[in-house]
Amino acid sequence: MGKAVGALICAARREEGACMAEDNDFYRRVRQRRQETNRRFAAFFLGVVILCMAFSFFFAMQSESMQRQYIYPYPYRSVVEHYAAKYKVDSSLVAGMILSESKFQSGAKSHRGAVGLMQLMPETALWISEQIDDQEYNPGELHEPQKNIEYGTWYIASLEKEFEGNDVLALAAYNAGRGNVHDWMEENHWGMDFREVSAIPYEETRAYVMSVLKNRQKYLELYGDRED
């Protein structure tokens, strides 16, 4: 009798233990699901916040003032406009070139040795100094914004004249060299009315011309002739 009762008690305890184990397993699964739901909700909420911030930033950057401050700045504007007027070239074109060349960083220097805001090669700058009879030219001055802008503006103005006002050819020559552009014109039978940027053989030069023309349009839209 005692053994039977003991067996029943043991069986009951085992069953109770099994039930508790099942309960624990059930509650563990519930907790895991709840935690997973919370994680998913948190990830979703974070995604919504990031998306809202991205949209806010995007629309803020569409405003004229934000574009002028952060995307298309115009330091040295008075210097650019002075030499653009002196050498009879569009100041918006020069500003667009500077943005593409150096992002208005006067200390910029390329791996090829091009220097300053308008990324002039020292030998080109020396040649320009001879053309404009700058007897006081010092190569060490090429990093200086005023000197660099003066020489770069004179150079693009001279290329505009050489290519009869064709901005595409003039910009291509500024980037790849006038000799290369004349070769392309001869090989491909381009006239002075050539406008097909995609036909320019050098990928870097194609990208440069497109970049400057886009920048020029933005500077024209954002600054125009306003005094600010």
Coordinates of C-alpha atoms in Angstrom, one line a residue, residues 23-192:
D23 CA 4.7 26.2 -18.8
N24 CA 8.2 27.5 -18.7
D25 CA 8.8 26.6 -22.3
F26 CA 5.5 28.3 -23.3
Y27 CA 6.3 31.5 -21.4
R28 CA 9.8 31.5 -22.9
R29 CA 8.4 31.3 -26.4
V30 CA 5.9 34.1 -25.5
R31 CA 8.8 36.3 -24.2
Q32 CA 10.9 35.5 -27.3
R33 CA 8.0 36.5 -29.6
R34 CA 7.4 39.6 -27.6
Q35 CA 11.1 40.6 -27.8
E36 CA 11.2 39.9 -31.5
T37 CA 8.1 42.0 -32.0
N38 CA 9.6 44.8 -30.0
R39 CA 12.8 44.6 -32.0
R40 CA 10.9 44.7 -35.3
F41 CA 8.9 47.7 -34.1
A42 CA 12.0 49.5 -32.9
A43 CA 13.7 48.8 -36.3
F44 CA 10.6 50.0 -38.1
F45 CA 10.3 53.1 -36.0
L46 CA 14.0 53.9 -36.5
G47 CA 13.6 53.4 -40.2
V48 CA 10.7 55.8 -40.3
V49 CA 12.7 58.4 -38.3
I50 CA 15.7 58.1 -40.6
L51 CA 13.4 58.3 -43.7
C52 CA 11.8 61.5 -42.3
M53 CA 15.2 63.0 -41.6
A54 CA 16.4 62.1 -45.1
F55 CA 13.3 63.7 -46.6
S56 CA 13.7 66.8 -44.4
F57 CA 17.4 67.1 -45.4
F58 CA 16.5 66.6 -49.1
F59 CA 13.9 69.2 -49.1
A60 CA 16.0 71.6 -47.1
M61 CA 18.8 71.2 -49.7
Q62 CA 16.4 72.2 -52.4
S63 CA 16.0 75.6 -50.9
E64 CA 18.0 78.3 -52.7
S65 CA 19.8 79.5 -49.5
M66 CA 20.9 76.0 -48.6
Q67 CA 22.2 75.3 -52.1
R68 CA 24.1 78.5 -52.1
Q69 CA 25.6 77.8 -48.7
Y70 CA 26.5 74.1 -49.0
I71 CA 26.4 72.9 -52.6
Y72 CA 27.2 75.9 -54.8
P73 CA 29.2 78.3 -52.6
Y74 CA 30.8 81.4 -54.2
P75 CA 33.8 82.6 -52.2
Y76 CA 36.1 84.9 -54.2
R77 CA 33.1 86.1 -56.1
S78 CA 34.3 89.6 -56.5
V79 CA 37.7 88.4 -57.8
V80 CA 36.0 86.0 -60.3
E81 CA 33.7 88.8 -61.5
H82 CA 36.5 91.3 -61.8
Y83 CA 38.7 89.0 -64.0
A84 CA 35.7 87.6 -65.9
A85 CA 34.8 91.2 -66.9
K86 CA 38.4 92.1 -67.7
Y87 CA 38.9 89.1 -70.0
K88 CA 35.3 89.0 -71.3
V89 CA 34.2 85.6 -70.2
D90 CA 31.1 84.4 -68.3
S91 CA 31.7 84.7 -64.6
S92 CA 29.2 81.8 -64.0
L93 CA 31.4 79.6 -66.2
V94 CA 34.5 80.5 -64.2
A95 CA 32.7 79.8 -60.9
G96 CA 31.5 76.4 -62.3
M97 CA 35.0 75.6 -63.3
I98 CA 36.4 76.4 -59.9
L99 CA 33.8 74.2 -58.2
S100 CA 34.7 71.3 -60.5
E101 CA 38.4 71.8 -60.4
S102 CA 39.0 72.4 -56.6
K103 CA 35.7 73.0 -54.8
F104 CA 37.1 76.4 -54.0
Q105 CA 40.0 75.0 -52.0
S106 CA 42.9 77.3 -52.8
G107 CA 45.5 74.8 -51.5
A108 CA 44.3 72.0 -53.9
K109 CA 47.0 70.2 -55.8
S110 CA 46.4 67.3 -58.1
H111 CA 48.6 64.2 -58.5
R112 CA 49.7 65.6 -61.8
G113 CA 50.9 68.8 -60.2
A114 CA 48.0 71.1 -61.1
V115 CA 47.8 73.9 -58.5
G116 CA 45.1 76.1 -56.9
L117 CA 41.5 77.0 -57.4
M118 CA 41.6 76.6 -61.2
Q119 CA 44.1 73.7 -61.1
L120 CA 46.8 75.3 -63.4
M121 CA 49.9 73.4 -64.3
P122 CA 53.0 75.4 -63.4
E123 CA 54.3 75.4 -67.0
T124 CA 50.9 76.6 -68.3
A125 CA 51.0 79.4 -65.7
L126 CA 54.5 80.4 -66.8
W127 CA 53.3 80.5 -70.5
I128 CA 50.3 82.6 -69.4
S129 CA 52.5 85.0 -67.6
E130 CA 54.4 85.6 -70.8
Q131 CA 51.2 86.1 -72.8
I132 CA 49.9 88.8 -70.5
D133 CA 53.4 90.2 -69.9
D134 CA 53.3 89.7 -66.1
Q135 CA 57.0 90.4 -65.5
E136 CA 56.5 90.1 -61.7
Y137 CA 55.1 86.5 -61.9
N138 CA 56.4 84.2 -59.2
P139 CA 55.5 80.5 -59.3
G140 CA 55.1 80.5 -55.6
E141 CA 52.1 82.8 -56.0
L142 CA 50.1 80.3 -58.0
H143 CA 48.3 79.0 -54.9
E144 CA 47.1 82.5 -54.1
P145 CA 43.4 82.9 -55.1
Q146 CA 43.7 86.2 -56.9
K147 CA 46.6 85.1 -59.1
N148 CA 45.2 81.7 -59.8
I149 CA 41.8 83.1 -60.8
E150 CA 43.4 85.7 -63.0
Y151 CA 45.5 83.2 -64.9
G152 CA 42.7 80.6 -65.1
T153 CA 40.2 83.1 -66.3
W154 CA 42.6 84.5 -68.9
Y155 CA 43.3 81.0 -70.1
I156 CA 39.6 79.9 -70.5
A157 CA 38.9 83.3 -72.2
S158 CA 41.7 82.6 -74.7
L159 CA 40.4 79.1 -75.4
E160 CA 36.9 80.6 -75.9
K161 CA 38.4 82.8 -78.6
E162 CA 40.4 80.0 -80.2
F163 CA 37.3 77.8 -80.4
E164 CA 35.0 80.6 -81.5
G165 CA 32.9 80.8 -78.4
N166 CA 32.2 77.0 -78.2
D167 CA 32.1 76.3 -74.5
V168 CA 32.3 72.5 -75.0
L169 CA 35.5 72.6 -77.0
A170 CA 37.0 75.3 -74.8
L171 CA 36.4 73.3 -71.6
A172 CA 37.6 70.1 -73.2
A173 CA 40.8 72.0 -74.2
Y174 CA 41.2 73.4 -70.6
N175 CA 41.0 69.8 -69.3
A176 CA 42.7 67.7 -71.9
G177 CA 44.9 70.3 -73.8
R178 CA 44.2 72.3 -76.9
G179 CA 46.3 70.0 -79.0
N180 CA 44.2 67.0 -78.2
V181 CA 41.0 68.8 -79.0
H182 CA 42.3 70.0 -82.4
D183 CA 43.3 66.4 -83.1
W184 CA 39.8 65.1 -82.2
M185 CA 38.3 67.8 -84.4
E186 CA 40.4 66.7 -87.3
E187 CA 40.0 63.0 -86.8
N188 CA 36.2 63.2 -86.3
H189 CA 35.5 66.1 -88.6
W190 CA 34.1 68.2 -85.9
G191 CA 33.3 71.8 -86.7
M192 CA 33.2 74.8 -84.4

